[in-house]
Tab-separated table of C-alpha atoms in Angstrom:
chain	number	residue	atom	x	y	z
A	20	MET	CA	-221.278	79.285	-18.349
A	21	SER	CA	-218.486	81.630	-19.137
A	22	LEU	CA	-217.279	84.305	-16.827
A	23	LYS	CA	-218.118	87.009	-19.355
A	24	ILE	CA	-221.561	85.774	-19.773
A	25	GLN	CA	-222.140	85.682	-16.029
A	26	ILE	CA	-220.965	89.313	-15.704
A	27	ARG	CA	-223.029	90.605	-18.632
A	28	LEU	CA	-226.045	88.845	-17.122
A	29	GLY	CA	-225.598	90.526	-13.800
A	30	VAL	CA	-225.179	93.979	-15.360
A	31	SER	CA	-227.981	93.349	-17.642
A	32	LEU	CA	-230.283	92.425	-14.665
A	33	MET	CA	-229.269	95.626	-12.903
A	34	LEU	CA	-229.866	97.761	-15.896
A	35	GLY	CA	-233.202	96.123	-16.575
A	36	LEU	CA	-234.368	96.823	-12.994
A	37	LEU	CA	-233.244	100.535	-13.223
A	38	LEU	CA	-234.883	100.945	-16.747
A	39	GLY	CA	-238.180	99.222	-15.337
A	40	LEU	CA	-238.051	101.657	-12.414
A	41	GLY	CA	-237.635	104.665	-14.536
A	42	SER	CA	-240.277	103.597	-16.821
A	43	TYR	CA	-242.817	102.976	-14.053
A	44	VAL	CA	-242.044	106.344	-12.491
A	45	ILE	CA	-242.836	108.055	-15.925
A	46	PHE	CA	-245.882	105.945	-16.447
A	47	THR	CA	-247.154	106.698	-13.043
A	48	ILE	CA	-246.599	110.565	-13.474
A	49	HIS	CA	-248.559	110.705	-16.730
A	50	ARG	CA	-251.508	108.597	-15.142
A	51	LEU	CA	-251.557	110.907	-12.046
A	52	GLU	CA	-251.758	114.103	-14.312
A	53	SER	CA	-255.118	112.841	-15.865
A	54	GLU	CA	-256.864	111.621	-12.532
A	55	GLY	CA	-258.786	113.245	-9.842
A	56	PRO	CA	-257.424	114.541	-6.436
A	57	VAL	CA	-258.786	111.464	-4.420
A	58	VAL	CA	-257.574	108.839	-7.009
A	59	GLN	CA	-254.363	110.635	-7.354
A	60	ALA	CA	-253.640	110.482	-3.643
A	61	ALA	CA	-254.361	106.636	-3.441
A	62	ASN	CA	-252.171	106.124	-6.637
A	63	ALA	CA	-249.483	108.278	-5.502
A	64	ARG	CA	-249.017	106.136	-2.207
A	65	MET	CA	-249.121	102.875	-4.445
A	66	ALA	CA	-246.552	104.436	-6.802
A	67	GLN	CA	-244.443	105.615	-3.848
A	68	GLN	CA	-244.459	101.921	-2.468
A	69	ALA	CA	-243.707	100.565	-5.900
A	70	VAL	CA	-240.734	102.896	-6.111
A	71	TYR	CA	-239.599	101.880	-2.783
A	72	LEU	CA	-239.874	98.233	-3.777
A	73	PHE	CA	-238.047	98.821	-6.948
A	74	LEU	CA	-235.350	100.711	-5.137
A	75	GLY	CA	-235.182	97.926	-2.444
A	76	ILE	CA	-234.778	95.254	-5.063
A	77	SER	CA	-232.137	97.288	-6.944
A	78	THR	CA	-230.215	98.071	-3.899
A	79	LEU	CA	-230.115	94.375	-2.989
A	80	LEU	CA	-229.197	93.275	-6.392
A	81	GLY	CA	-226.488	95.859	-6.478
A	82	ILE	CA	-225.197	94.582	-3.163
A	83	VAL	CA	-225.319	90.960	-4.449
A	84	LEU	CA	-223.348	92.146	-7.781
A	85	LEU	CA	-221.043	94.197	-5.863
A	86	VAL	CA	-220.100	91.175	-3.470
A	87	ARG	CA	-220.538	88.453	-6.268
A	88	LEU	CA	-218.802	89.921	-9.267
A	89	PRO	CA	-215.374	90.436	-7.683
A	90	ARG	CA	-215.354	87.037	-6.029
A	91	LEU	CA	-216.380	85.606	-9.336
A	92	VAL	CA	-213.353	87.058	-11.096
A	93	VAL	CA	-210.709	87.019	-8.402
A	94	ARG	CA	-211.477	83.464	-6.849
A	95	PRO	CA	-210.349	81.649	-10.216
A	96	LEU	CA	-207.413	83.968	-10.520
A	97	HIS	CA	-206.289	83.204	-7.003
A	98	ARG	CA	-206.738	79.326	-7.597
A	99	LEU	CA	-204.938	79.672	-10.901
A	100	THR	CA	-202.074	81.694	-9.086
A	101	ALA	CA	-201.950	79.022	-6.284
A	102	ASP	CA	-201.803	76.230	-8.778
A	103	VAL	CA	-199.002	77.831	-10.859
A	104	GLU	CA	-197.031	78.448	-7.572
A	105	ARG	CA	-197.410	74.830	-6.618
A	106	VAL	CA	-196.230	73.697	-10.107
A	107	ALA	CA	-193.274	76.121	-9.979
A	108	GLY	CA	-192.224	74.831	-6.445
A	109	PRO	CA	-190.185	71.697	-5.691
A	110	GLY	CA	-193.051	69.311	-5.330
A	111	PRO	CA	-194.232	66.667	-7.706
A	112	ALA	CA	-197.033	68.754	-9.448
A	113	THR	CA	-196.596	69.400	-13.139
A	114	ARG	CA	-200.102	70.700	-14.225
A	115	VAL	CA	-202.465	73.349	-12.910
A	116	SER	CA	-206.175	72.134	-12.600
A	117	VAL	CA	-208.868	73.103	-15.090
A	118	ALA	CA	-211.978	73.454	-12.972
A	119	LYS	CA	-214.323	74.994	-15.287
A	120	ASN	CA	-214.839	75.696	-18.930
A	121	ASN	CA	-214.537	79.468	-18.842
A	122	GLU	CA	-211.913	82.014	-19.549
A	123	VAL	CA	-209.777	81.065	-16.410
A	124	GLY	CA	-210.130	77.573	-17.334
A	125	SER	CA	-208.753	78.472	-20.861
A	126	VAL	CA	-205.879	80.422	-19.206
A	127	ALA	CA	-205.153	77.171	-17.251
A	128	ALA	CA	-205.170	75.262	-20.322
A	129	ALA	CA	-202.882	77.539	-21.976
A	130	VAL	CA	-200.477	77.310	-18.854
A	131	ASN	CA	-200.710	73.548	-19.003
A	132	ARG	CA	-199.565	73.600	-22.655
A	133	VAL	CA	-196.788	76.027	-21.902
A	134	LEU	CA	-195.748	73.559	-18.935
A	135	ARG	CA	-196.040	70.619	-21.073
A	136	GLN	CA	-193.781	72.164	-23.855
A	137	ALA	CA	-191.393	73.249	-21.081
A	138	GLU	CA	-191.277	69.778	-19.550
A	139	ASP	CA	-190.452	68.226	-22.994
A	140	GLU	CA	-187.818	70.839	-23.579
A	141	ARG	CA	-186.444	70.226	-20.193
A	142	ARG	CA	-186.364	66.353	-20.684
A	143	ALA	CA	-184.621	66.833	-23.992
A	144	THR	CA	-181.989	69.205	-22.468
A	145	LEU	CA	-181.628	66.699	-19.629
A	146	ALA	CA	-181.192	63.915	-21.987
A	147	GLU	CA	-178.686	65.774	-23.926
A	148	LEU	CA	-176.794	66.752	-20.763
A	149	ILE	CA	-176.740	63.164	-19.645
A	150	THR	CA	-175.504	61.917	-22.992
A	151	GLN	CA	-172.761	64.662	-22.992
A	152	ARG	CA	-171.994	63.887	-19.326
A	153	ASN	CA	-171.701	60.134	-20.273
A	154	ARG	CA	-169.638	60.869	-23.258
A	155	THR	CA	-167.212	63.094	-21.170
A	156	ASP	CA	-167.063	60.425	-18.529
A	157	SER	CA	-166.140	57.631	-20.929
A	158	LEU	CA	-163.520	60.026	-22.522
A	159	VAL	CA	-162.025	60.871	-19.034
A	160	ARG	CA	-162.089	57.132	-18.233
A	161	SER	CA	-160.540	56.054	-21.347
A	162	LEU	CA	-157.607	58.405	-21.306
A	163	ASP	CA	-154.208	56.830	-20.888
A	164	GLU	CA	-153.154	59.787	-18.714
A	165	GLY	CA	-154.113	60.295	-15.061
A	166	LEU	CA	-156.569	63.038	-14.417
A	167	LEU	CA	-157.279	64.796	-10.850
A	168	LEU	CA	-159.502	68.006	-10.735
A	169	ILE	CA	-159.271	70.035	-7.599
A	170	ASP	CA	-161.506	72.831	-7.059
A	171	GLN	CA	-160.821	76.238	-5.464
A	172	GLN	CA	-161.683	74.802	-1.980
A	173	GLY	CA	-159.281	71.994	-2.140
A	174	LEU	CA	-161.922	69.324	-2.684
A	175	ILE	CA	-161.386	66.498	-5.285
A	176	VAL	CA	-164.187	66.699	-7.854
A	177	LEU	CA	-162.943	64.476	-10.674
A	178	THR	CA	-160.724	61.696	-11.095
A	179	ASN	CA	-160.144	58.747	-13.679
A	180	PRO	CA	-159.096	55.129	-13.273
A	181	VAL	CA	-155.274	55.922	-14.155
A	182	ALA	CA	-154.896	58.437	-11.259
A	183	CYS	CA	-156.733	56.018	-8.913
A	184	LEU	CA	-154.208	53.295	-10.187
A	185	LEU	CA	-151.265	55.730	-9.556
A	186	LEU	CA	-152.728	56.749	-5.956
A	187	SER	CA	-153.567	52.948	-5.391
A	188	LEU	CA	-157.036	54.494	-3.958
A	189	PRO	CA	-160.588	53.781	-5.194
A	190	PRO	CA	-162.763	56.735	-6.585
A	191	LYS	CA	-164.896	56.580	-3.607
A	192	GLU	CA	-162.074	57.420	-1.181
A	193	LEU	CA	-161.038	60.584	-3.433
A	194	LEU	CA	-164.215	62.206	-4.726
A	195	GLY	CA	-165.637	64.914	-2.428
A	196	ARG	CA	-162.695	64.821	0.009
A	197	PRO	CA	-160.264	67.418	0.760
A	198	ALA	CA	-156.962	66.724	-1.249
A	199	ALA	CA	-154.858	67.837	1.935
A	200	GLU	CA	-156.776	65.177	3.931
A	201	VAL	CA	-156.020	62.380	1.596
A	202	ALA	CA	-152.613	63.553	1.125
A	203	ARG	CA	-151.794	62.876	4.812
A	204	THR	CA	-151.925	59.019	4.103
A	205	ASN	CA	-150.817	59.151	0.466
A	206	ASP	CA	-147.147	59.947	-0.385
A	207	MET	CA	-147.876	60.184	-3.998
A	208	LEU	CA	-150.678	62.848	-3.673
A	209	ARG	CA	-148.486	64.694	-1.013
A	210	ASP	CA	-145.853	65.123	-3.915
A	211	TRP	CA	-148.419	66.245	-6.523
A	212	LEU	CA	-149.661	68.904	-4.134
A	213	ALA	CA	-146.211	70.100	-3.347
A	214	VAL	CA	-146.015	71.015	-7.010
A	215	LEU	CA	-149.342	72.569	-6.758
A	216	SER	CA	-148.240	74.854	-3.803
A	217	ALA	CA	-145.061	75.836	-5.463
A	218	PRO	CA	-144.707	79.691	-6.557
A	219	PRO	CA	-146.719	80.258	-9.631
A	220	THR	CA	-144.768	80.696	-13.011
A	221	ALA	CA	-145.434	83.110	-15.756
A	222	GLU	CA	-146.775	79.991	-17.808
A	223	HIS	CA	-150.374	78.738	-17.623
A	224	ALA	CA	-149.301	75.230	-16.909
A	225	SER	CA	-146.179	74.222	-14.831
A	226	GLN	CA	-144.424	70.926	-15.263
A	227	GLY	CA	-143.692	68.791	-12.307
A	228	PRO	CA	-141.349	65.777	-11.876
A	229	THR	CA	-141.510	62.436	-13.668
A	230	TYR	CA	-142.769	59.545	-11.426
A	231	LEU	CA	-141.849	55.730	-11.798
A	232	VAL	CA	-144.506	53.253	-10.977
A	233	ARG	CA	-144.846	49.502	-11.297
A	234	PRO	CA	-148.650	48.790	-11.167
A	235	HIS	CA	-148.410	45.488	-12.999
A	236	GLY	CA	-144.761	44.664	-12.758
A	237	GLU	CA	-143.570	46.756	-15.636
A	238	ASN	CA	-141.941	50.266	-15.432
A	239	LEU	CA	-144.204	53.143	-16.220
A	240	HIS	CA	-142.994	56.759	-16.165
A	241	TYR	CA	-145.674	59.657	-15.735
A	242	GLN	CA	-144.947	63.375	-16.143
A	243	LEU	CA	-147.022	65.612	-13.935
A	244	THR	CA	-148.561	68.828	-15.261
A	245	VAL	CA	-150.531	71.342	-13.127
A	246	THR	CA	-152.789	73.616	-14.932
A	247	ALA	CA	-154.704	76.379	-13.244
A	248	ILE	CA	-158.701	76.744	-14.118
A	249	GLU	CA	-160.395	80.081	-14.411
A	250	ALA	CA	-164.088	80.804	-14.536
A	251	PHE	CA	-165.696	83.886	-15.830
A	252	ASN	CA	-167.625	85.865	-13.125
A	253	GLU	CA	-170.643	87.356	-14.895
A	254	ASP	CA	-171.286	89.905	-12.123
A	255	LEU	CA	-167.885	91.147	-11.647
A	256	LYS	CA	-167.138	90.808	-15.362
A	257	LYS	CA	-163.535	89.228	-14.825
A	258	SER	CA	-162.119	85.703	-14.631
A	259	GLU	CA	-161.591	84.167	-11.091
A	260	PRO	CA	-159.525	81.049	-10.029
A	261	ALA	CA	-161.677	78.032	-10.041
A	262	GLY	CA	-159.294	75.155	-9.216
A	263	HIS	CA	-156.549	73.132	-10.796
A	264	VAL	CA	-156.050	70.025	-12.988
A	265	LEU	CA	-153.460	67.583	-12.198
A	266	CYS	CA	-152.563	65.833	-15.551
A	267	LEU	CA	-150.191	62.793	-15.420
A	268	ARG	CA	-149.070	62.048	-18.936
A	269	ASN	CA	-147.664	58.617	-19.831
A	270	VAL	CA	-144.076	59.201	-20.999
A	271	SER	CA	-143.109	55.642	-20.761
A	272	ASP	CA	-142.502	55.293	-24.418
A	273	PHE	CA	-140.411	58.303	-24.581
A	274	LYS	CA	-138.357	57.180	-21.478
A	275	ASN	CA	-137.963	53.726	-23.190
A	276	LEU	CA	-136.862	55.338	-26.584
A	277	ASP	CA	-134.331	57.372	-24.622
A	278	GLN	CA	-133.156	54.196	-22.870
A	279	LEU	CA	-132.755	52.485	-26.162
A	280	LYS	CA	-130.796	55.396	-27.591
A	281	SER	CA	-128.399	55.536	-24.626
A	282	THR	CA	-127.994	51.682	-24.984
A	283	PHE	CA	-127.678	51.973	-28.713
A	284	LEU	CA	-124.895	54.655	-28.481
A	285	ALA	CA	-123.067	52.496	-25.694
A	286	THR	CA	-123.276	49.337	-27.889
A	287	ILE	CA	-122.527	50.913	-31.270
A	288	SER	CA	-119.491	52.696	-29.655
A	289	HIS	CA	-118.264	49.216	-28.216
A	290	GLU	CA	-118.927	47.627	-31.814
A	291	LEU	CA	-116.849	50.317	-33.432
A	292	LYS	CA	-114.131	50.588	-30.774
A	293	THR	CA	-113.267	46.815	-30.617
A	294	PRO	CA	-112.468	46.346	-34.435
A	295	LEU	CA	-110.729	49.689	-34.605
A	296	ALA	CA	-108.545	48.803	-31.790
A	297	SER	CA	-107.851	45.443	-33.186
A	298	ILE	CA	-106.931	47.056	-36.588
A	299	ASN	CA	-104.854	49.631	-34.725
A	300	LEU	CA	-102.797	46.849	-32.848
A	301	SER	CA	-102.469	44.818	-36.020
A	302	LEU	CA	-100.978	48.023	-37.943
A	303	MET	CA	-98.432	48.400	-35.181
A	304	LEU	CA	-97.358	44.798	-35.640
A	305	LEU	CA	-96.943	45.337	-39.311
A	306	GLN	CA	-94.700	48.142	-38.688
A	307	ASP	CA	-92.488	45.643	-37.016
A	308	GLU	CA	-89.829	44.905	-39.749
A	309	ARG	CA	-88.756	41.688	-37.656
A	310	LEU	CA	-92.313	40.177	-38.337
A	311	GLU	CA	-92.109	37.104	-40.359
A	312	ALA	CA	-94.025	36.938	-43.881
A	313	ALA	CA	-96.544	34.342	-42.740
A	314	LYS	CA	-97.270	36.181	-39.626
A	315	ARG	CA	-97.612	39.330	-41.750
A	316	GLN	CA	-100.388	37.535	-43.677
A	317	GLN	CA	-102.151	36.566	-40.697
A	318	VAL	CA	-102.161	39.974	-39.373
A	319	ALA	CA	-103.427	41.252	-42.592
A	320	GLY	CA	-106.139	38.548	-42.785
A	321	GLY	CA	-107.115	39.943	-39.321
A	322	ILE	CA	-107.344	43.427	-40.506
A	323	ARG	CA	-109.372	42.337	-43.378
A	324	ALA	CA	-111.831	40.473	-41.102
A	325	GLU	CA	-112.186	43.382	-38.856
A	326	THR	CA	-112.683	45.733	-41.907
A	327	GLN	CA	-115.570	43.464	-43.075
A	328	ARG	CA	-117.122	43.637	-39.658
A	329	LEU	CA	-117.025	47.476	-39.713
A	330	LEU	CA	-118.404	47.467	-43.074
A	331	GLY	CA	-121.231	45.212	-42.035
A	332	LEU	CA	-122.068	47.297	-39.291
A	333	VAL	CA	-121.884	50.529	-41.194
A	334	GLY	CA	-124.168	48.755	-43.808
A	335	GLN	CA	-126.752	47.868	-41.216
A	336	LEU	CA	-126.840	51.478	-40.067
A	337	ILE	CA	-127.285	52.896	-43.602
A	338	GLU	CA	-130.122	50.066	-44.326
A	339	VAL	CA	-131.919	51.231	-41.137
A	340	ALA	CA	-131.599	54.783	-41.919
A	341	ARG	CA	-133.013	54.142	-45.490
A	342	LEU	CA	-135.839	52.317	-43.947
A	343	ASP	CA	-136.711	54.928	-41.520
A	344	ALA	CA	-136.676	57.522	-44.360
A	345	GLY	CA	-139.553	55.719	-46.077
A	346	GLY	CA	-137.258	53.973	-48.547
A	347	ASP	CA	-138.877	50.933	-50.337
A	348	LEU	CA	-136.977	47.745	-50.200
A	349	LYS	CA	-135.752	46.865	-53.837
A	350	LEU	CA	-136.367	43.286	-54.240
A	351	ASN	CA	-135.465	40.887	-57.193
A	352	PRO	CA	-137.751	37.859	-56.655
A	353	GLN	CA	-136.916	35.017	-58.560
A	354	PRO	CA	-136.586	31.009	-58.112
A	355	VAL	CA	-133.759	30.478	-55.757
A	356	PRO	CA	-132.235	27.098	-54.922
A	357	LEU	CA	-131.973	27.377	-51.076
A	358	PRO	CA	-129.001	24.770	-50.941
A	359	GLU	CA	-126.831	27.242	-53.019
A	360	VAL	CA	-127.951	29.970	-50.434
A	361	VAL	CA	-126.835	27.776	-47.641
A	362	ARG	CA	-123.560	26.765	-49.289
A	363	TYR	CA	-122.601	30.470	-49.806
A	364	ALA	CA	-123.537	31.624	-46.265
A	365	THR	CA	-121.494	28.762	-44.641
A	366	GLU	CA	-118.434	29.496	-46.644
A	367	THR	CA	-118.835	33.146	-45.507
A	368	ILE	CA	-118.791	32.247	-41.841
A	369	LYS	CA	-116.435	29.375	-42.164
A	370	ALA	CA	-113.478	31.245	-40.468
A	371	GLN	CA	-115.838	32.176	-37.446
A	372	LEU	CA	-116.816	28.509	-37.195
A	373	ASP	CA	-113.042	27.295	-37.111
A	374	ASP	CA	-112.223	29.920	-34.653
A	375	LYS	CA	-114.668	28.572	-32.022
A	376	GLN	CA	-114.200	24.875	-33.261
A	377	LEU	CA	-118.017	24.689	-33.968
A	378	GLN	CA	-119.506	21.999	-36.004
A	379	LEU	CA	-121.917	22.892	-38.547
A	380	ARG	CA	-124.633	20.292	-39.768
A	381	VAL	CA	-126.795	21.018	-42.949
A	382	ARG	CA	-129.915	18.912	-43.329
A	383	LEU	CA	-131.730	19.459	-46.484
A	384	ALA	CA	-134.972	17.751	-47.181
A	385	GLU	CA	-135.507	15.860	-50.448
A	386	PRO	CA	-137.191	16.875	-52.780
A	387	LEU	CA	-136.721	20.746	-51.914
A	388	PRO	CA	-138.616	23.209	-54.096
A	389	HIS	CA	-137.034	26.455	-55.040
A	390	ALA	CA	-137.944	29.636	-53.095
A	391	GLN	CA	-139.421	32.692	-54.651
A	392	ALA	CA	-137.125	35.259	-53.120
A	393	ASP	CA	-134.344	37.826	-53.440
A	394	VAL	CA	-131.124	36.052	-53.375
A	395	GLU	CA	-129.118	38.826	-51.851
A	396	LYS	CA	-131.485	39.700	-49.112
A	397	THR	CA	-132.121	36.017	-48.082
A	398	THR	CA	-128.417	35.399	-47.983
A	399	TRP	CA	-127.887	38.350	-45.855
A	400	VAL	CA	-130.551	37.108	-43.346
A	401	LEU	CA	-129.126	33.478	-43.232
A	402	ILE	CA	-125.488	35.070	-42.689
A	403	ASN	CA	-126.811	37.271	-39.805
A	404	LEU	CA	-128.693	34.240	-38.233
A	405	LEU	CA	-125.511	32.214	-38.417
A	406	SER	CA	-123.285	34.989	-36.982
A	407	ASN	CA	-125.606	35.307	-34.115
A	408	ALA	CA	-125.598	31.675	-33.396
A	409	ILE	CA	-121.724	31.623	-33.542
A	410	ARG	CA	-121.441	34.459	-31.289
A	411	TYR	CA	-123.635	33.057	-28.600
A	412	SER	CA	-122.611	29.380	-28.768
A	413	PRO	CA	-119.979	27.929	-26.493
A	414	HIS	CA	-116.584	26.395	-27.933
A	415	GLY	CA	-116.934	22.985	-29.606
A	416	ALA	CA	-120.770	23.134	-29.760
A	417	ASN	CA	-123.174	21.989	-32.756
A	418	LEU	CA	-124.911	24.379	-35.334
A	419	THR	CA	-127.672	22.849	-37.294
A	420	ILE	CA	-129.305	24.144	-40.443
A	421	HIS	CA	-132.727	22.621	-41.396
A	422	VAL	CA	-134.319	23.271	-44.864
A	423	LYS	CA	-137.709	21.595	-45.718
A	424	PRO	CA	-140.889	22.263	-47.300
A	425	TRP	CA	-143.762	23.800	-45.211
A	426	GLY	CA	-147.103	23.854	-47.032
A	427	GLU	CA	-146.943	26.401	-49.706
A	428	MET	CA	-143.748	27.891	-48.133
A	429	VAL	CA	-140.224	26.829	-47.799
A	430	GLN	CA	-138.764	26.765	-44.180
A	431	LEU	CA	-135.101	27.355	-43.128
A	432	SER	CA	-134.095	27.389	-39.552
A	433	VAL	CA	-130.719	27.920	-37.667
A	434	GLU	CA	-130.310	25.879	-34.316
A	435	ASP	CA	-127.714	26.534	-31.756
A	436	GLU	CA	-126.643	25.173	-28.342
A	437	GLY	CA	-126.303	28.706	-26.780
A	438	PRO	CA	-127.767	29.834	-23.387
A	439	GLY	CA	-131.256	30.374	-24.775
A	440	ILE	CA	-133.470	33.308	-24.755
A	441	PRO	CA	-136.274	33.965	-22.106
A	442	LYS	CA	-139.796	34.182	-23.384
A	443	GLU	CA	-140.150	37.826	-22.522
A	444	TYR	CA	-137.341	38.630	-25.044
A	445	HIS	CA	-138.811	36.747	-27.955
A	446	ILE	CA	-140.503	39.913	-29.392
A	447	ARG	CA	-138.263	42.452	-27.924
A	448	ILE	CA	-135.050	41.096	-29.793
A	449	PHE	CA	-136.620	41.920	-33.077
A	450	GLN	CA	-137.191	45.522	-32.176
A	451	ARG	CA	-134.610	47.985	-33.283
A	452	PHE	CA	-131.717	48.767	-30.896
A	453	ALA	CA	-133.418	46.287	-28.347
A	454	GLY	CA	-130.938	43.621	-28.343
A	455	GLY	CA	-131.243	40.413	-26.071
A	456	PRO	CA	-130.311	39.491	-22.673
A	457	ARG	CA	-126.691	39.041	-21.436
A	458	ALA	CA	-125.656	35.638	-20.494
A	459	ALA	CA	-123.019	34.771	-18.076
A	460	GLY	CA	-119.627	33.981	-19.998
A	461	MET	CA	-121.204	35.203	-23.351
A	462	PRO	CA	-120.159	38.396	-25.216
A	463	GLY	CA	-122.355	41.352	-25.089
A	464	GLY	CA	-125.233	41.958	-27.555
A	465	GLY	CA	-124.605	43.422	-31.113
A	466	SER	CA	-125.991	46.650	-32.638
A	467	GLY	CA	-129.604	45.411	-32.089
A	468	LEU	CA	-130.198	46.011	-35.827
A	469	GLY	CA	-129.609	42.537	-37.338
A	470	LEU	CA	-132.759	40.929	-36.299
A	471	SER	CA	-134.938	43.908	-37.003
A	472	ILE	CA	-133.585	44.233	-40.595
A	473	SER	CA	-133.815	40.503	-41.147
A	474	ARG	CA	-137.487	40.324	-40.271
A	475	GLU	CA	-138.195	43.342	-42.453
A	476	PHE	CA	-136.350	41.540	-45.480
A	477	ILE	CA	-138.274	38.294	-44.852
A	478	THR	CA	-141.710	39.945	-44.420
A	479	ALA	CA	-141.099	41.997	-47.598
A	480	GLN	CA	-140.881	38.774	-49.382
A	481	GLY	CA	-144.046	37.467	-48.076
A	482	GLY	CA	-142.523	35.141	-45.227
A	483	GLN	CA	-142.166	35.201	-41.572
A	484	LEU	CA	-139.377	35.127	-38.975
A	485	TRP	CA	-139.610	33.994	-35.434
A	486	VAL	CA	-137.594	32.407	-32.585
A	487	GLU	CA	-138.240	29.201	-30.481
A	488	SER	CA	-135.913	29.352	-27.300
A	489	GLN	CA	-135.962	28.797	-23.637
A	490	PRO	CA	-133.020	29.448	-21.041
A	491	GLY	CA	-130.412	26.593	-21.054
A	492	ALA	CA	-131.879	24.757	-24.164
A	493	GLY	CA	-130.329	26.878	-27.100
A	494	SER	CA	-132.311	28.771	-29.579
A	495	CYS	CA	-133.949	28.013	-32.861
A	496	PHE	CA	-134.470	30.972	-35.456
A	497	THR	CA	-136.876	30.103	-38.359
A	498	PHE	CA	-138.049	31.913	-41.479
A	499	THR	CA	-140.242	31.148	-44.330
A	500	LEU	CA	-140.442	31.950	-48.016
A	501	PRO	CA	-142.994	31.301	-50.605
A	502	ALA	CA	-142.190	28.291	-52.766
A	503	ALA	CA	-141.675	29.019	-56.510
A	504	GLY	CA	-144.518	28.172	-58.500
């Protein structure tokens, strides 16, 4: 039975008793007026007793209703309030109990619906927060930069694998610990905190020093940047300090480029200075009128050779500048007989061979298909490979050129008996300005451009260029070109 019906029933019963009492009194009065004195006295006593009875019953019913009705209304509300507080508390309860199918039960059911909807929204929000946290955690973990977050109390609240690698500490020994405490036994973190404690600058972020680390045997350079964090205080309506972010950016590529630039400038200066000094000395000799004619011709030939060397070097620089500017290689592919390319290249470097008394052997396979290639670019590559082989070969050594079919390609190799190249340089020597290792008793590396340009020439024609070498066993540079159809 609903609470409303119970209240109406109690009030109706009370009103019924009162109306019954009133009706009985009125009926009794009319009856007494029409009766005799003796009968009136007897009936009056009976009416008085009936009125007292009605009054007693009404009073008792009123007391019952006075006690029962508030309890009937308040007790379910108290129980509902207790259930709501229990659900709102930290316990496991998530629903209020629906004891009866009345108004309070309806309110409890409505509260449960609200709680269920709030629980669904909370779960959706929690799932979204977990997703965002995992995404942020994955982003932080995948950064190539070291990241360390220190709050206003000096506690380390966030780190990533790169920072742990630089500090040589696992995350469990960093997170939640005071940074100053960790720095007592970690020199790297102590240096970082020294930048953090430096006087603040006008800039939002302050640059720190660059650190050199060797986590896997390779040189890595990291630039420290310290950025202050501010949080907005809603109560005070202003921003307050919330900690610092220590970011270590991997600047190894920039350092390597800077080193390559310095090496290139030193190398190119040497490469330019040597022929210029030779030309200058030769011109001084030519000014001597006592010099014989044959000797003059020899000196003039030396000037011509050094001039060609300078022109070749400048040509390499121009070619690199054009390629870096996005210029396309202008190729003229056509069927090319490689024996003719080999003949022209060997005639070009014949003077260099004779100067070091090197023995050149050419081995051409039979039959040998033509190559679909650009004659000028292919000849340039072969001359460059031969010049490198001559440079690093000892006096009286052998040079061998191999030309043979290779599937749908044609393969050409230049093999020398020089000092060889360690495996770790096999990729680096094809990078611009990189150059190779310096061997004892051998001249320094060239400009570091020839092999880079050669690979681009061969790759543009659909071929490949690589090296096979090991220290003490010479080197073999090989390139392939498509066979002419």
